[in-house]
Amino acid sequence: MDTIFAQATATGRAGVSVIRVSGPQAFDIASVFCDLPDVGRTGLRAVRGCDGALIDRAVVLCFENGASFTGERVVEFQVHGGLATVARLLSELSAQKGCRLAGPGEFTRRALENGQLDLNQVEALSDLIDAETESQRQQAIRVLDGSFGDAGERWRGKLLRAVALLEASIDFSDEEIPDDLSIEVIQLVEETHASISAILERSTVAAKIRTGFTVAIIGAPNVGKSTLLNSIVGRQAAITSDVAGTTRDVIECRVDLQGLAVSFLDTAGLRDSKDEIEKLGISKAYEMADVADIRVFLIEEEGEPLPITMRDGDIVRLNKGDERGFDFEAISGKTGQGVSELLNLIAERLAVKTPTDVVAIRERQITGLRSAESFLARVLALVQSDPLPFELASQELYFALSELDFVFGRIDIESVLDEIFSSFCLGK
């Protein structure tokens, strides 16, 4: 296997840049440039090129097999972050026989292949790097910490035990089979099915943490929706005008709302219109309102009928609060009256929906778990039969195990891996 290298820190000027070398020849190659410190210890070393010229004085660290991020021998050079310094050391490394620049995500891929991370931890690492909000960071850390993988191991262990019991029943069908055997199989499958179902129920919302929640601002034309959006995001994101029907398309602005990624949508005013362009905007407004996690209805008068039936979690506010005096239910995007209270309420209602324990956060994971859940439901239906069809139940359990193996990276998933690692930077 080749020894690979790359800059592990961001490209550009910095106080310190880290260059990582990983692979079977890492120690031999790095020793060309300086005397290496003992494994597990740091050392300040004069790093010299092959011509003997000083490149930099750097902090050098060495990791032995099994003790590094990749699971291989690794040497890290912490050099001053000047562009020329980094470029010179990378050039010197590329000239070494058997040493090449790493591809995107190749360090992490080696960590997976060497058992340092499982597939879901790899995806969580990508999410952690991309995290923009505190909730996204926390969610990625929970998966990276291995909690999701631990749940998968428990499921797998129970289903393997259930398969073993069913296989024993098939192999010894001529002998008297204990009555409690099928009871144990049912218990194992029911526990696993219930656990997977519970995680799937939470995962739909958990995926929103990663991709972001949506809040649609709904109301009649000229009711103040665009002014409210501008107040929320703190800039002129939407054009405001006294002319009704100014907003023709959905305007989307993403914010970090108390650690949650939330996209606020300013929609076209809902009314009957003969203008074809405005009608398209109104149609889009209804469409976005239907899929939004929360809708904020702005109205002119108390008790007026809403254009869309309210759902649990929706909020209603009177518009133009600056013209009404103090009213808890009134809001003004122009002066900011009630805007902070509205944002706090939205954050509270989204936080209630947000899971804080083990969840699946990728579509691949959710799809695989749904398939496994379906196979386990078939097993539970089969074991109610008399006589119990051991062969069929066993086969359905194998199908469920196969889906779990796909979710947790135990079977051939090269195309999935290629897609995952292509999104990583070179130094990861």
Coordinates of N, CA, C and O in Angstrom, one line a residue, residues 69-189:
F69 N -5.1 8.2 13.6 CA -6.5 8.3 13.0 C -6.7 7.3 11.9 O -7.8 6.7 11.9
T70 N -5.7 7.0 11.1 CA -5.9 6.1 10.0 C -5.7 4.6 10.4 O -6.0 3.7 9.7
G71 N -5.1 4.4 11.6 CA -4.7 3.1 12.0 C -3.4 2.6 11.5 O -2.9 1.5 11.8
E72 N -2.7 3.5 10.7 CA -1.4 3.2 10.1 C -0.3 4.0 10.9 O -0.6 4.8 11.7
R73 N 0.9 3.8 10.5 CA 2.0 4.7 11.0 C 1.7 6.0 10.4 O 1.5 6.2 9.2
V74 N 1.8 7.0 11.2 CA 1.6 8.4 10.8 C 2.6 9.3 11.4 O 3.0 9.2 12.5
V75 N 3.1 10.3 10.6 CA 3.9 11.4 11.0 C 3.3 12.7 10.7 O 2.8 12.8 9.5
E76 N 3.2 13.6 11.6 CA 2.6 14.9 11.4 C 3.7 16.0 11.6 O 4.4 16.0 12.6
F77 N 3.8 16.8 10.6 CA 4.7 18.0 10.7 C 3.8 19.2 10.9 O 3.0 19.5 10.1
Q78 N 4.1 19.9 12.0 CA 3.4 21.2 12.3 C 4.4 22.3 12.0 O 5.2 22.6 12.8
V79 N 4.2 22.8 10.8 CA 5.1 23.9 10.3 C 4.5 25.2 10.4 O 3.3 25.3 10.6
H80 N 5.3 26.3 10.3 CA 4.7 27.6 10.1 C 3.8 27.7 8.9 O 4.2 27.1 7.8
G81 N 2.7 28.4 9.0 CA 1.7 28.3 7.9 C 1.9 29.2 6.7 O 0.9 29.6 6.1
G82 N 3.2 29.5 6.4 CA 3.4 30.3 5.2 C 3.2 29.5 3.9 O 3.5 28.3 3.9
L83 N 2.7 30.1 2.9 CA 2.4 29.4 1.7 C 3.6 28.7 1.1 O 3.6 27.5 0.6
A84 N 4.7 29.4 1.1 CA 6.0 28.9 0.5 C 6.5 27.7 1.3 O 7.0 26.7 0.8
T85 N 6.4 27.8 2.6 CA 6.9 26.8 3.5 C 6.1 25.5 3.3 O 6.7 24.4 3.1
V86 N 4.8 25.6 3.3 CA 4.0 24.4 3.0 C 4.2 23.8 1.7 O 4.4 22.6 1.5
A87 N 4.3 24.7 0.7 CA 4.5 24.2 -0.7 C 5.8 23.4 -0.8 O 5.9 22.4 -1.5
R88 N 6.9 23.9 -0.2 CA 8.2 23.3 -0.3 C 8.2 21.9 0.4 O 8.7 21.0 -0.2
L89 N 7.6 21.8 1.5 CA 7.6 20.5 2.2 C 6.7 19.5 1.4 O 7.1 18.3 1.2
L90 N 5.6 19.9 0.9 CA 4.8 19.0 0.0 C 5.5 18.6 -1.2 O 5.4 17.4 -1.6
S91 N 6.3 19.5 -1.8 CA 7.1 19.2 -3.0 C 8.1 18.1 -2.6 O 8.4 17.2 -3.4
E92 N 8.8 18.3 -1.5 CA 9.8 17.4 -1.1 C 9.2 16.0 -0.8 O 9.8 14.9 -1.2
L93 N 8.0 15.9 -0.2 CA 7.4 14.6 0.0 C 7.0 14.0 -1.3 O 7.1 12.7 -1.4
S94 N 6.5 14.7 -2.2 CA 6.1 14.1 -3.5 C 7.2 13.5 -4.3 O 7.0 12.6 -5.1
A95 N 8.4 14.0 -4.0 CA 9.6 13.4 -4.7 C 10.1 12.1 -4.1 O 11.0 11.5 -4.7
Q96 N 9.6 11.7 -2.9 CA 10.0 10.5 -2.3 C 9.3 9.3 -3.0 O 8.1 9.3 -3.2
K97 N 10.1 8.2 -3.2 CA 9.6 7.0 -3.8 C 8.6 6.3 -2.9 O 8.8 6.2 -1.7
G98 N 7.5 5.9 -3.5 CA 6.4 5.3 -2.8 C 5.5 6.2 -2.0 O 4.7 5.7 -1.1
C99 N 5.7 7.5 -2.2 CA 4.9 8.5 -1.4 C 4.1 9.3 -2.4 O 4.7 9.9 -3.4
R100 N 2.8 9.5 -2.2 CA 2.0 10.3 -3.2 C 1.0 11.1 -2.4 O 0.7 10.8 -1.2
L101 N 0.5 12.1 -3.1 CA -0.5 13.0 -2.5 C -1.8 12.2 -2.4 O -2.2 11.5 -3.2
A102 N -2.4 12.4 -1.2 CA -3.7 11.6 -0.9 C -4.8 12.2 -1.8 O -4.9 13.3 -2.1
G103 N -5.8 11.3 -2.1 CA -7.0 11.7 -2.8 C -8.0 12.2 -1.7 O -7.8 12.1 -0.5
P104 N -9.1 12.8 -2.2 CA -10.2 13.3 -1.3 C -10.7 12.2 -0.4 O -11.1 11.2 -0.8
G105 N -10.6 12.5 0.9 CA -11.1 11.6 1.9 C -10.3 10.3 2.1 O -10.7 9.4 2.8
E106 N -9.1 10.2 1.6 CA -8.4 9.0 1.6 C -7.9 8.6 3.0 O -7.8 7.4 3.4
F107 N -7.5 9.6 3.8 CA -7.1 9.3 5.2 C -8.3 8.7 5.9 O -8.1 7.7 6.7
T108 N -9.5 9.3 5.8 CA -10.7 8.7 6.5 C -11.1 7.4 5.9 O -11.5 6.5 6.7
R109 N -10.9 7.2 4.6 CA -11.2 5.9 4.1 C -10.3 4.8 4.6 O -10.7 3.7 4.9
R110 N -9.0 5.1 4.8 CA -8.1 4.2 5.5 C -8.5 3.9 6.9 O -8.3 2.8 7.4
A111 N -9.0 4.9 7.6 CA -9.5 4.7 9.0 C -10.6 3.7 9.0 O -10.7 2.9 9.9
L112 N -11.5 3.8 8.0 CA -12.6 2.9 7.9 C -12.1 1.5 7.6 O -12.5 0.5 8.3
E113 N -11.2 1.4 6.6 CA -10.7 0.0 6.2 C -9.9 -0.6 7.3 O -9.8 -1.8 7.4
N114 N -9.3 0.2 8.2 CA -8.5 -0.3 9.3 C -9.2 -0.5 10.6 O -8.6 -0.7 11.6
G115 N -10.5 -0.3 10.5 CA -11.4 -0.5 11.7 C -11.3 0.6 12.7 O -11.8 0.4 13.9
Q116 N -10.8 1.8 12.4 CA -10.8 2.9 13.3 C -12.1 3.6 13.4 O -12.5 4.2 14.4
L117 N -12.9 3.5 12.3 CA -14.2 4.1 12.3 C -15.1 3.2 11.5 O -14.7 2.4 10.7
D118 N -16.5 3.2 11.9 CA -17.4 2.5 11.0 C -18.0 3.4 10.0 O -17.7 4.7 10.0
L119 N -18.8 2.9 9.1 CA -19.3 3.8 8.0 C -20.1 4.9 8.5 O -20.0 6.1 8.0
N120 N -21.0 4.7 9.5 CA -21.8 5.8 10.0 C -20.9 6.9 10.7 O -21.3 8.1 10.7
Q121 N -19.9 6.5 11.3 CA -18.9 7.4 11.9 C -18.2 8.3 10.9 O -18.0 9.5 11.1
V122 N -17.9 7.6 9.7 CA -17.3 8.4 8.6 C -18.3 9.5 8.1 O -17.9 10.6 7.9
E123 N -19.6 9.1 8.0 CA -20.5 10.1 7.5 C -20.7 11.2 8.6 O -20.9 12.4 8.2
A124 N -20.7 10.8 9.9 CA -20.8 11.8 10.9 C -19.6 12.7 10.9 O -19.8 13.9 11.2
L125 N -18.4 12.2 10.6 CA -17.3 13.1 10.5 C -17.4 14.1 9.5 O -17.1 15.3 9.6
S126 N -18.0 13.7 8.3 CA -18.3 14.7 7.3 C -19.3 15.7 7.7 O -19.1 16.9 7.5
D127 N -20.3 15.3 8.4 CA -21.3 16.2 9.0 C -20.7 17.1 10.0 O -21.1 18.3 10.1
L128 N -19.8 16.6 10.8 CA -19.1 17.5 11.8 C -18.3 18.6 11.1 O -18.3 19.7 11.6
I129 N -17.6 18.2 10.1 CA -16.8 19.2 9.3 C -17.7 20.3 8.7 O -17.4 21.5 8.7
D130 N -18.9 19.8 8.3 CA -19.8 20.8 7.6 C -20.8 21.5 8.6 O -21.6 22.3 8.1
A131 N -20.8 21.1 9.9 CA -21.7 21.6 10.8 C -21.6 23.2 10.9 O -20.5 23.7 11.0
E132 N -22.8 23.8 10.8 CA -22.9 25.3 10.9 C -23.5 25.7 12.2 O -23.4 26.9 12.6
T133 N -24.3 24.8 12.8 CA -25.0 25.2 14.1 C -24.6 24.2 15.2 O -24.1 23.1 14.9
E134 N -24.9 24.6 16.4 CA -24.6 23.8 17.6 C -25.4 22.5 17.5 O -24.8 21.5 17.9
S135 N -26.6 22.5 17.1 CA -27.4 21.3 17.1 C -26.8 20.3 16.1 O -26.8 19.1 16.3
Q136 N -26.3 20.8 14.9 CA -25.7 20.0 13.9 C -24.4 19.4 14.5 O -24.1 18.2 14.3
R137 N -23.7 20.2 15.2 CA -22.4 19.6 15.8 C -22.7 18.5 16.8 O -22.1 17.5 16.8
Q138 N -23.7 18.8 17.7 CA -24.0 17.8 18.7 C -24.5 16.5 18.1 O -24.1 15.4 18.6
Q139 N -25.3 16.6 17.1 CA -25.9 15.4 16.4 C -24.7 14.6 15.8 O -24.7 13.4 15.9
A140 N -23.8 15.3 15.1 CA -22.7 14.6 14.5 C -21.8 13.9 15.5 O -21.3 12.8 15.3
I141 N -21.6 14.6 16.6 CA -20.7 14.1 17.7 C -21.4 12.8 18.3 O -20.6 11.8 18.6
R142 N -22.7 12.8 18.4 CA -23.3 11.6 19.0 C -23.1 10.4 18.1 O -22.8 9.3 18.6
V143 N -23.2 10.5 16.8 CA -23.0 9.4 15.9 C -21.5 9.1 15.8 O -21.1 7.9 15.9
L144 N -20.6 10.1 15.8 CA -19.2 9.9 15.8 C -18.7 9.2 17.0 O -17.7 8.4 17.0
D145 N -19.4 9.4 18.1 CA -19.0 8.8 19.4 C -19.3 7.3 19.4 O -18.9 6.6 20.3
G146 N -20.1 6.8 18.4 CA -20.3 5.4 18.2 C -21.6 4.9 18.8 O -21.9 3.7 18.8
S147 N -22.5 5.8 19.3 CA -23.8 5.4 19.9 C -24.7 4.7 18.9 O -25.3 3.7 19.2
F148 N -24.7 5.2 17.6 CA -25.6 4.6 16.6 C -25.0 3.2 16.3 O -25.8 2.2 16.1
G149 N -23.7 3.1 16.2 CA -23.1 1.8 15.9 C -23.3 0.8 17.0 O -23.5 -0.4 16.7
D150 N -23.3 1.3 18.2 CA -23.6 0.4 19.4 C -25.0 -0.2 19.3 O -25.2 -1.4 19.6
A151 N -26.0 0.7 18.9 CA -27.3 0.2 18.8 C -27.4 -0.9 17.7 O -28.1 -1.9 17.8
G152 N -26.7 -0.7 16.6 CA -26.6 -1.6 15.5 C -26.1 -3.0 15.9 O -26.6 -4.0 15.5
E153 N -25.1 -3.0 16.8 CA -24.5 -4.2 17.2 C -25.5 -5.0 18.1 O -25.5 -6.2 18.1
R154 N -26.2 -4.2 18.9 CA -27.2 -4.9 19.8 C -28.3 -5.5 18.9 O -28.7 -6.7 19.2
W155 N -28.8 -4.8 17.9 CA -29.8 -5.4 17.0 C -29.2 -6.6 16.3 O -29.9 -7.7 16.2
R156 N -28.0 -6.5 15.8 CA -27.4 -7.7 15.1 C -27.3 -8.9 16.0 O -27.6 -10.0 15.6
G157 N -26.9 -8.7 17.2 CA -26.7 -9.8 18.2 C -28.0 -10.5 18.4 O -28.1 -11.7 18.5
K158 N -29.1 -9.7 18.6 CA -30.4 -10.3 18.9 C -30.9 -11.1 17.7 O -31.5 -12.2 17.9
L159 N -30.7 -10.5 16.5 CA -31.3 -11.2 15.3 C -30.4 -12.5 15.0 O -31.0 -13.5 14.6
L160 N -29.1 -12.4 15.3 CA -28.3 -13.6 15.1 C -28.7 -14.7 16.0 O -28.8 -15.9 15.6
R161 N -29.1 -14.3 17.2 CA -29.6 -15.3 18.2 C -30.9 -15.9 17.7 O -31.1 -17.1 17.8
A162 N -31.8 -15.1 17.2 CA -33.1 -15.5 16.7 C -32.9 -16.5 15.5 O -33.6 -17.5 15.4
V163 N -32.0 -16.1 14.6 CA -31.7 -17.0 13.5 C -31.2 -18.3 13.9 O -31.6 -19.4 13.4
A164 N -30.3 -18.3 14.9 CA -29.7 -19.6 15.4 C -30.8 -20.5 16.0 O -30.7 -21.7 15.8
L165 N -31.7 -19.9 16.7 CA -32.8 -20.7 17.3 C -33.7 -21.3 16.2 O -34.1 -22.5 16.3
L166 N -34.0 -20.5 15.2 CA -34.8 -21.0 14.1 C -34.0 -22.1 13.3 O -34.6 -23.1 12.9
E167 N -32.7 -21.9 13.0 CA -32.0 -22.9 12.3 C -31.9 -24.2 13.1 O -31.9 -25.3 12.5
A168 N -31.8 -24.1 14.4 CA -31.7 -25.3 15.2 C -33.0 -26.0 15.1 O -33.1 -27.3 15.1
S169 N -34.1 -25.3 15.0 CA -35.4 -25.9 14.9 C -35.6 -26.7 13.5 O -36.2 -27.7 13.4
I170 N -34.9 -26.1 12.5 CA -34.9 -26.7 11.2 C -34.1 -28.0 11.2 O -34.5 -29.1 10.7
D171 N -32.9 -27.9 11.8 CA -31.9 -29.0 11.8 C -32.4 -30.2 12.6 O -32.1 -31.3 12.3
F172 N -33.2 -29.9 13.7 CA -33.6 -30.9 14.6 C -35.2 -31.0 14.6 O -35.8 -31.2 15.6
S173 N -35.7 -30.9 13.4 CA -37.2 -30.9 13.2 C -37.8 -32.2 13.6 O -39.0 -32.3 14.0
D174 N -37.0 -33.3 13.6 CA -37.6 -34.6 13.9 C -37.7 -34.8 15.4 O -38.3 -35.8 15.9
E175 N -37.0 -34.0 16.2 CA -37.0 -34.1 17.6 C -38.0 -33.1 18.2 O -38.5 -32.2 17.6
E176 N -38.4 -33.3 19.5 CA -39.3 -32.4 20.1 C -38.7 -31.1 20.4 O -37.6 -31.0 21.0
I177 N -39.3 -30.0 19.9 CA -38.7 -28.7 20.1 C -39.4 -28.0 21.3 O -40.6 -28.0 21.4
P178 N -38.6 -27.4 22.2 CA -39.2 -26.7 23.4 C -40.2 -25.6 23.0 O -39.9 -24.9 22.0
D179 N -41.2 -25.5 23.7 CA -42.2 -24.5 23.5 C -41.7 -23.1 23.6 O -42.1 -22.2 22.9
D180 N -40.7 -22.9 24.6 CA -40.3 -21.6 24.8 C -39.3 -21.1 23.8 O -38.9 -19.9 23.8
L181 N -38.9 -22.0 22.8 CA -38.0 -21.5 21.7 C -38.7 -20.4 20.9 O -38.1 -19.4 20.6
S182 N -39.9 -20.7 20.4 CA -40.5 -19.7 19.6 C -40.8 -18.4 20.4 O -40.8 -17.3 19.9
I183 N -41.1 -18.6 21.7 CA -41.3 -17.4 22.6 C -40.1 -16.5 22.6 O -40.2 -15.3 22.5
E184 N -38.9 -17.1 22.7 CA -37.7 -16.3 22.7 C -37.4 -15.6 21.4 O -37.0 -14.5 21.4
V185 N -37.7 -16.4 20.3 CA -37.6 -15.8 19.0 C -38.5 -14.5 18.9 O -38.0 -13.5 18.4
I186 N -39.7 -14.7 19.3 CA -40.7 -13.6 19.2 C -40.2 -12.4 20.0 O -40.2 -11.2 19.6
Q187 N -39.7 -12.7 21.2 CA -39.2 -11.6 22.1 C -38.0 -10.9 21.5 O -38.0 -9.6 21.5
L188 N -37.1 -11.6 20.9 CA -35.9 -11.0 20.3 C -36.3 -10.1 19.1 O -35.8 -9.0 19.0
V189 N -37.2 -10.6 18.3 CA -37.6 -9.9 17.1 C -38.4 -8.7 17.5 O -38.2 -7.6 16.9

